[in-house]
XYZ file of C-alpha atoms in Angstrom:
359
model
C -9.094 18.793 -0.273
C -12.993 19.328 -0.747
C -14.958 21.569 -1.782
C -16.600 24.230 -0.275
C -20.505 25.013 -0.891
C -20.273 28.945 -0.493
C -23.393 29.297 -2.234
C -26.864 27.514 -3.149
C -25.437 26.782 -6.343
C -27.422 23.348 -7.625
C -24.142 22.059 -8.543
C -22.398 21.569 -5.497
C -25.663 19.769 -4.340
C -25.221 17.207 -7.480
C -21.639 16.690 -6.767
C -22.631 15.524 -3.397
C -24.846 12.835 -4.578
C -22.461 11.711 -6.861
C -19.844 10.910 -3.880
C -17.613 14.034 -4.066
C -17.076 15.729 -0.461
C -18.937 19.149 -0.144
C -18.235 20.860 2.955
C -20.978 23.483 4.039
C -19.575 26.755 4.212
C -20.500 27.264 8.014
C -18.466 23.876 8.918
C -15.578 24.860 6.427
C -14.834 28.026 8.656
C -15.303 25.977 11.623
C -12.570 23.455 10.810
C -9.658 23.939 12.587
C -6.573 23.292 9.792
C -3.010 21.998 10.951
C -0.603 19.474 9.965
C -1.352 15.434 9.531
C 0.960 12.987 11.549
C 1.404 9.686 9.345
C 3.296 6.627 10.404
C 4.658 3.783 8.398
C 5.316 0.918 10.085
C 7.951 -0.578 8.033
C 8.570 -4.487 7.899
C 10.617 -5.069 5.149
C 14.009 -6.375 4.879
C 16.829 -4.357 5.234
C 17.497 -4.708 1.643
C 13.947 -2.896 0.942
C 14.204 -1.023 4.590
C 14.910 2.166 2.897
C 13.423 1.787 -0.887
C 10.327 1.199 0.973
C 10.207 4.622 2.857
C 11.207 6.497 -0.190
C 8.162 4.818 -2.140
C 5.641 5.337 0.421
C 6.911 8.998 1.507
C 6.833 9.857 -1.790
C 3.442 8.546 -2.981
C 1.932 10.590 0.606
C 3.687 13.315 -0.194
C 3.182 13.844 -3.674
C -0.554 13.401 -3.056
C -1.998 16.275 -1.891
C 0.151 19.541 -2.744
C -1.758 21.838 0.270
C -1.299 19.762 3.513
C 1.577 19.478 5.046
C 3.045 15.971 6.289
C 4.967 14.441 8.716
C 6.005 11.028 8.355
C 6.953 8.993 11.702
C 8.404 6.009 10.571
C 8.831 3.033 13.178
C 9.270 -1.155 12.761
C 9.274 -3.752 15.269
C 12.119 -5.292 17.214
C 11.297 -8.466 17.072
C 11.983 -8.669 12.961
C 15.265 -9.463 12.403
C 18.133 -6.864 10.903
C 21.709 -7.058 10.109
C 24.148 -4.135 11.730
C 23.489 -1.940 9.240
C 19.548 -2.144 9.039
C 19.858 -1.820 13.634
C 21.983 1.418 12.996
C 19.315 2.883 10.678
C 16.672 2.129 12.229
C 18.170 3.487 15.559
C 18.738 6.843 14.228
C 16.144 7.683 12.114
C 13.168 5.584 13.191
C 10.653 5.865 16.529
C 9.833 3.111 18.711
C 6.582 1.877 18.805
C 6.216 3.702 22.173
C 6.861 7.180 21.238
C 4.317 6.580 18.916
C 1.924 5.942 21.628
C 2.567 8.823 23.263
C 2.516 11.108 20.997
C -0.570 10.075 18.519
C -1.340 9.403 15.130
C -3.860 10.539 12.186
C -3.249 7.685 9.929
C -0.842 4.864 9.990
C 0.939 2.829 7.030
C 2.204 -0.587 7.217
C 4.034 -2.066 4.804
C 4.039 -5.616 3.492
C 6.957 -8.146 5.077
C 9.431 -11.129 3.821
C 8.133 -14.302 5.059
C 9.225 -17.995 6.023
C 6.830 -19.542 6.861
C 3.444 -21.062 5.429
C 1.580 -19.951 8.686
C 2.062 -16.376 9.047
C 1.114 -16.734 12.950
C 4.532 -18.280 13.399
C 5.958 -15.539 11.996
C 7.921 -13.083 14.448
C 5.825 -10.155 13.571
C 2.921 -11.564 14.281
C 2.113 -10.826 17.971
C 3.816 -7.546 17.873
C 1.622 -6.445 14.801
C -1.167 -7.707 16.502
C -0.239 -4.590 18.972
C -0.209 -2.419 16.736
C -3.408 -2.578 15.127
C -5.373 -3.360 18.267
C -3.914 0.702 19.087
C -4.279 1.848 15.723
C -7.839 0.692 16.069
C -8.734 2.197 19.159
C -6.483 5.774 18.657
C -5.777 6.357 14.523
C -8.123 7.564 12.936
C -7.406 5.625 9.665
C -4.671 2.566 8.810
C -3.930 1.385 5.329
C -2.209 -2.170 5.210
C -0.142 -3.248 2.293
C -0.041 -6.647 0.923
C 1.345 -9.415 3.299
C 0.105 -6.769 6.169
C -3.493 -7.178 4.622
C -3.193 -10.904 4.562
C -2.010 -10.508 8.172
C -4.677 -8.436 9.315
C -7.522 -11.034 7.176
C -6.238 -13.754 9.518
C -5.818 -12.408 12.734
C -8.741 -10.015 12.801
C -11.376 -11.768 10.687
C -10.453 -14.975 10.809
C -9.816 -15.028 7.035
C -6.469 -16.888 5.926
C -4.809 -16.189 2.228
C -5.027 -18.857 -0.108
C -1.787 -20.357 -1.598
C -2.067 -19.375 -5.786
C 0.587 -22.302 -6.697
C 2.271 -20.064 -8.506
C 3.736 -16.299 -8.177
C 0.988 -13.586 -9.740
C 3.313 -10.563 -10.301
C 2.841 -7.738 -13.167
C 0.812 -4.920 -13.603
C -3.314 -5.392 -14.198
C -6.036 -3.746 -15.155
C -8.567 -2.849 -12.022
C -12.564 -1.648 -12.370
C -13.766 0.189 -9.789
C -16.686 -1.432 -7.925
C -18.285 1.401 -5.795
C -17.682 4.727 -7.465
C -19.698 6.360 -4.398
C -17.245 5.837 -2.098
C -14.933 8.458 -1.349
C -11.610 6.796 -1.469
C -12.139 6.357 -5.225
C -13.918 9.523 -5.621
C -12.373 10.891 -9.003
C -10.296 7.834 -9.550
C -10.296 5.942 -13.358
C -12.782 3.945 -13.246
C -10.007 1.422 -14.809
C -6.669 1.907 -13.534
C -3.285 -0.375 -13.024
C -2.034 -1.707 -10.068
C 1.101 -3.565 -9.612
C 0.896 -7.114 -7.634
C 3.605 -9.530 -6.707
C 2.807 -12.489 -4.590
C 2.380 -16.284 -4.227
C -1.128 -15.550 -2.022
C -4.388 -14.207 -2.171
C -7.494 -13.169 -0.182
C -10.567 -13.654 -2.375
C -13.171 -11.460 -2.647
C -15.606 -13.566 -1.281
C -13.378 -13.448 1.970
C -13.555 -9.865 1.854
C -17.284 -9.984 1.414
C -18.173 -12.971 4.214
C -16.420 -11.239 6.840
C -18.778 -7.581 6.288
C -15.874 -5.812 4.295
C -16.632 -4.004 0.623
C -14.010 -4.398 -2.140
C -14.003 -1.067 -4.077
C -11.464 -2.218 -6.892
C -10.597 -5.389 -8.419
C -9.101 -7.528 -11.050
C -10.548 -10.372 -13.595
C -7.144 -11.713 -13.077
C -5.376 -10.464 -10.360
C -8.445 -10.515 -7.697
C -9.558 -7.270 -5.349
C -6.907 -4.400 -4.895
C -8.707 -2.327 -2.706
C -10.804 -2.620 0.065
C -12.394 -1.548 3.386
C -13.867 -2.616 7.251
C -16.957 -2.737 7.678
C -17.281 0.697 8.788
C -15.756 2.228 5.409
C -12.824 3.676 6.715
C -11.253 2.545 10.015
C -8.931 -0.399 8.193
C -8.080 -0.176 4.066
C -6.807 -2.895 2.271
C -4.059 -3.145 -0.408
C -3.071 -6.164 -1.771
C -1.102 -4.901 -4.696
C 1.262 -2.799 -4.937
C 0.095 0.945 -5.696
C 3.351 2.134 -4.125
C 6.244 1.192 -6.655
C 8.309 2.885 -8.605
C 9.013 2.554 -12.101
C 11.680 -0.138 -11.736
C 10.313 -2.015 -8.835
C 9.431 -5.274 -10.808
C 13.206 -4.720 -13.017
C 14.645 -4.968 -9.692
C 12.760 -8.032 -8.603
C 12.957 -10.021 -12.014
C 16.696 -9.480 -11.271
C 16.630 -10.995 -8.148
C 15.251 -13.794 -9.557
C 17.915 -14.097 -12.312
C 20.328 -14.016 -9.590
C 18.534 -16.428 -8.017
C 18.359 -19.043 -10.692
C 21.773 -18.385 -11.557
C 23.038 -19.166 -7.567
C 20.794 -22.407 -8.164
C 18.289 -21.094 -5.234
C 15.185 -21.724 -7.486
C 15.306 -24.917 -10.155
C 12.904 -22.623 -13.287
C 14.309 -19.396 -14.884
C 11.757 -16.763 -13.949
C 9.002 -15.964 -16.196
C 8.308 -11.933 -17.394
C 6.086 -10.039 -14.733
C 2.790 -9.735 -16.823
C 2.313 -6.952 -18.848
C 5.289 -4.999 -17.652
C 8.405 -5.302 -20.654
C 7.692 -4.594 -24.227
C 7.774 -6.901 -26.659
C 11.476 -5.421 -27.675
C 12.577 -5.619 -24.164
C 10.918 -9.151 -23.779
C 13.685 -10.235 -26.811
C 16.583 -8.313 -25.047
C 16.214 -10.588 -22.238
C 15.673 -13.932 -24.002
C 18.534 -13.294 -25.735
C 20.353 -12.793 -21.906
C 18.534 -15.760 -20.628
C 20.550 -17.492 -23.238
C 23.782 -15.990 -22.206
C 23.056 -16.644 -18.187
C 22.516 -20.560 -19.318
C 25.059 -20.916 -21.806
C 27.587 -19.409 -18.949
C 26.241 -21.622 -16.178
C 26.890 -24.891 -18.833
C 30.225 -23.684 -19.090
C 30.598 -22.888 -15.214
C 31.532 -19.321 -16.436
C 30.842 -16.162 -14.854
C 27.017 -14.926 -15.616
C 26.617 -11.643 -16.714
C 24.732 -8.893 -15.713
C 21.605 -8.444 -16.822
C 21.334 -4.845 -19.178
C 19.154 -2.571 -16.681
C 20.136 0.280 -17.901
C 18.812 -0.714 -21.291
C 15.628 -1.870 -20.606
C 14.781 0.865 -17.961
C 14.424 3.795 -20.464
C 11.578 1.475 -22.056
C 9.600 0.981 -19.096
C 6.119 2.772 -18.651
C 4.969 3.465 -14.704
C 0.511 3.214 -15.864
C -0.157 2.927 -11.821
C 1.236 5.869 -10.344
C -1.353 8.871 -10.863
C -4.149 6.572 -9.858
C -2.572 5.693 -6.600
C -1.856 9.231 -5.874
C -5.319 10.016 -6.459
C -6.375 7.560 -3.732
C -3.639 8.462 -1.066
C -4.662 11.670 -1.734
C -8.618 11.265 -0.962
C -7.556 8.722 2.237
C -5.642 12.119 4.049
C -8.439 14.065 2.803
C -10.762 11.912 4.422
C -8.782 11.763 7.760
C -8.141 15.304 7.238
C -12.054 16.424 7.837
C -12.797 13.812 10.768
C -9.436 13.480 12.866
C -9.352 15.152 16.174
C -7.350 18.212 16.187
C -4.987 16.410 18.951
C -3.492 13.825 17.238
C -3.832 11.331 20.162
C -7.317 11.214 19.663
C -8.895 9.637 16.364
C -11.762 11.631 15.769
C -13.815 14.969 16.237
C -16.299 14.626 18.796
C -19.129 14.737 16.076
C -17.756 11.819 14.531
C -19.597 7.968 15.082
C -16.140 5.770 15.337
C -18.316 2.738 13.476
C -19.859 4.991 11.272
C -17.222 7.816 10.362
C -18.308 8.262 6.654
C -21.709 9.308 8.026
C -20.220 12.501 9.205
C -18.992 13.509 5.926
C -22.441 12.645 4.184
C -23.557 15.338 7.351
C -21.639 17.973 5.691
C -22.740 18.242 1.924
């Protein structure tokens, strides 16, 4: 939450040339204060369905400790689900259209399993093209998550991800770009973000197309980034939202995998993610997976519960730190009916300017 200039102290004046919000004290008592309404549009596989809300409510909610947040989470019918994904879905989720109705202040939406090389001929692709043409016109701020960002690049600027030939997962180092901004207002000015994917949009695409990139990687490319407005559409392409064991539970998967012969290469470590002494635990079970699957014996199970103790979560209080200035941000320029995206003071392609108004 920002602060409030009570008094002519030079201070709060310097802070607000640095990038930090500084309400004036006549606007602060003007504000009118109530609850944020946040959706997550959730695309992921039923196997992630419900992993994925906990990570996402969690990193909202454990943002900002004064507002208070309610989380309306919704998907699309046209991705497919098994009985038990349909059942939870019908009890705990919203449809799309009750979302309509009843408004948003921000909106989430998650990354998706894909199949094919086009993502237009995937079977989210019209219906998420619904989505953010409303979210555009009626939230005042959505935040897309990996494949959604690559979604968004194509079918809104034209912008297609680039195949890597390979899969870039681990956790990497970021620099912030544009410390001015207020999304990374108070945030390291190095910081680690998890990313796991075969595909990238490069910062030039970012760039060409009008957007800013506020954080990036030497190696894993931009993070973090924003329309060309500064606020109306940000862009995640890593993975700020995962919990400690998120890429354990993947680098399983891929075990598993090589072991049921669905991919030909044992899977290499995600980058600087195991220690060294965990990196030798699982050699030594590489060997074992092999040396059963020569012998057409059972393969065992890999020793999570030894190797989780070790791991280190680096990403975490960074991300938290930008959640928590994004509902800050939407929490000083959304409407105070939630159907509506902004206060009446508020430019829609320039919203930032109205905070710059207020210090």
């Amino acid at each position: 939450m920002p602060l409030v200039a009570h008094s002519d102290l030079p201070t709060f004046a310097r802070l607000a040339e640095e990038g930090e919000t500084v309400l004036s004290g006549n606007l602060a008592l003007q504000q009118e204060i109530r609850e944020l309404h946040v959706g997550l549009l959730n695309m992921m596989p039923d196997a992630a369905l419900r992993a994925t809300e906990r990570q996402f409510f969690r990193l909202v909610g454990q943002s900002n400790q004064i507002a208070q947040f309610y989380m309306h989470p919704f998907t699309l019918d046209a991705l497919p689900r098994g009985e038990e994904g349909r059942a939870h879905v019908a009890r705990y989720y919203e449809t799309f259209d009750q979302i309509k109705r009843d408004g948003l202040d921000a909106l989430i939406i998650t990354g998706a399993n894909v199949t094919e090389s086009d993502l237009s001929l995937e079977p989210f692709w019209e219906p998420l093209i619904q989505v953010i043409d409303w979210a555009c016109e009626n939230v005042t701020s959505t935040l897309c998550s990996c494949l959604a960002t690559h979604a968004v690049m194509q079918f809104r600027y034209s912008q297609k991800r680039q195949p890597l030939g390979f899969k870039r997962w681990g956790v990497y180092p970021h620099r912030v770009l544009d410390r001015r901004h207020p999304l990374v207002s108070g945030v390291n000015t190095r910081f680690d973000v998890p990313h796991s994917r075969f595909n990238q949009i490069h910062r030039s695409q970012f760039e060409g197309q009008g957007l800013k990139v506020l954080a990036e990687s030497e190696v894993a490319g931009p993070h973090l980034a924003v329309s060309e407005d500064g606020l109306r559409l940000v862009f995640f392409q890593g993975h700020p939202e995962y919990d400690i064991i998120s890429l354990l539970k993947e680098y399983k998967r891929e075990v598993r995998r090589f072991a049921a012969g669905a991919i030909d290469v044992y899977p290499p470590f995600p980058e600087h993610y195991f220690t060294l002494r965990t990196q030798a635990i699982l050699d030594e079970h590489r060997e074992r997976v092999e040396a059963a699957l020569a012998r057409r014996a059972p393969v065992p199970e890999l020793p999570e519960a030894l190797i989780a103790s070790s791991l280190d979560n680096t990403w975490h209080d960074s991300a938290e730190a930008v959640i928590n200035n994004w509902v800050g941000i939407v929490y000083q320029l959304t409407h105070i009916d939630r159907r509506l995206p902004f206060k009446d003071n508020v430019d829609p392609a320039n919203p930032l300017g109205a905070l710059r108004e207020t210090s």
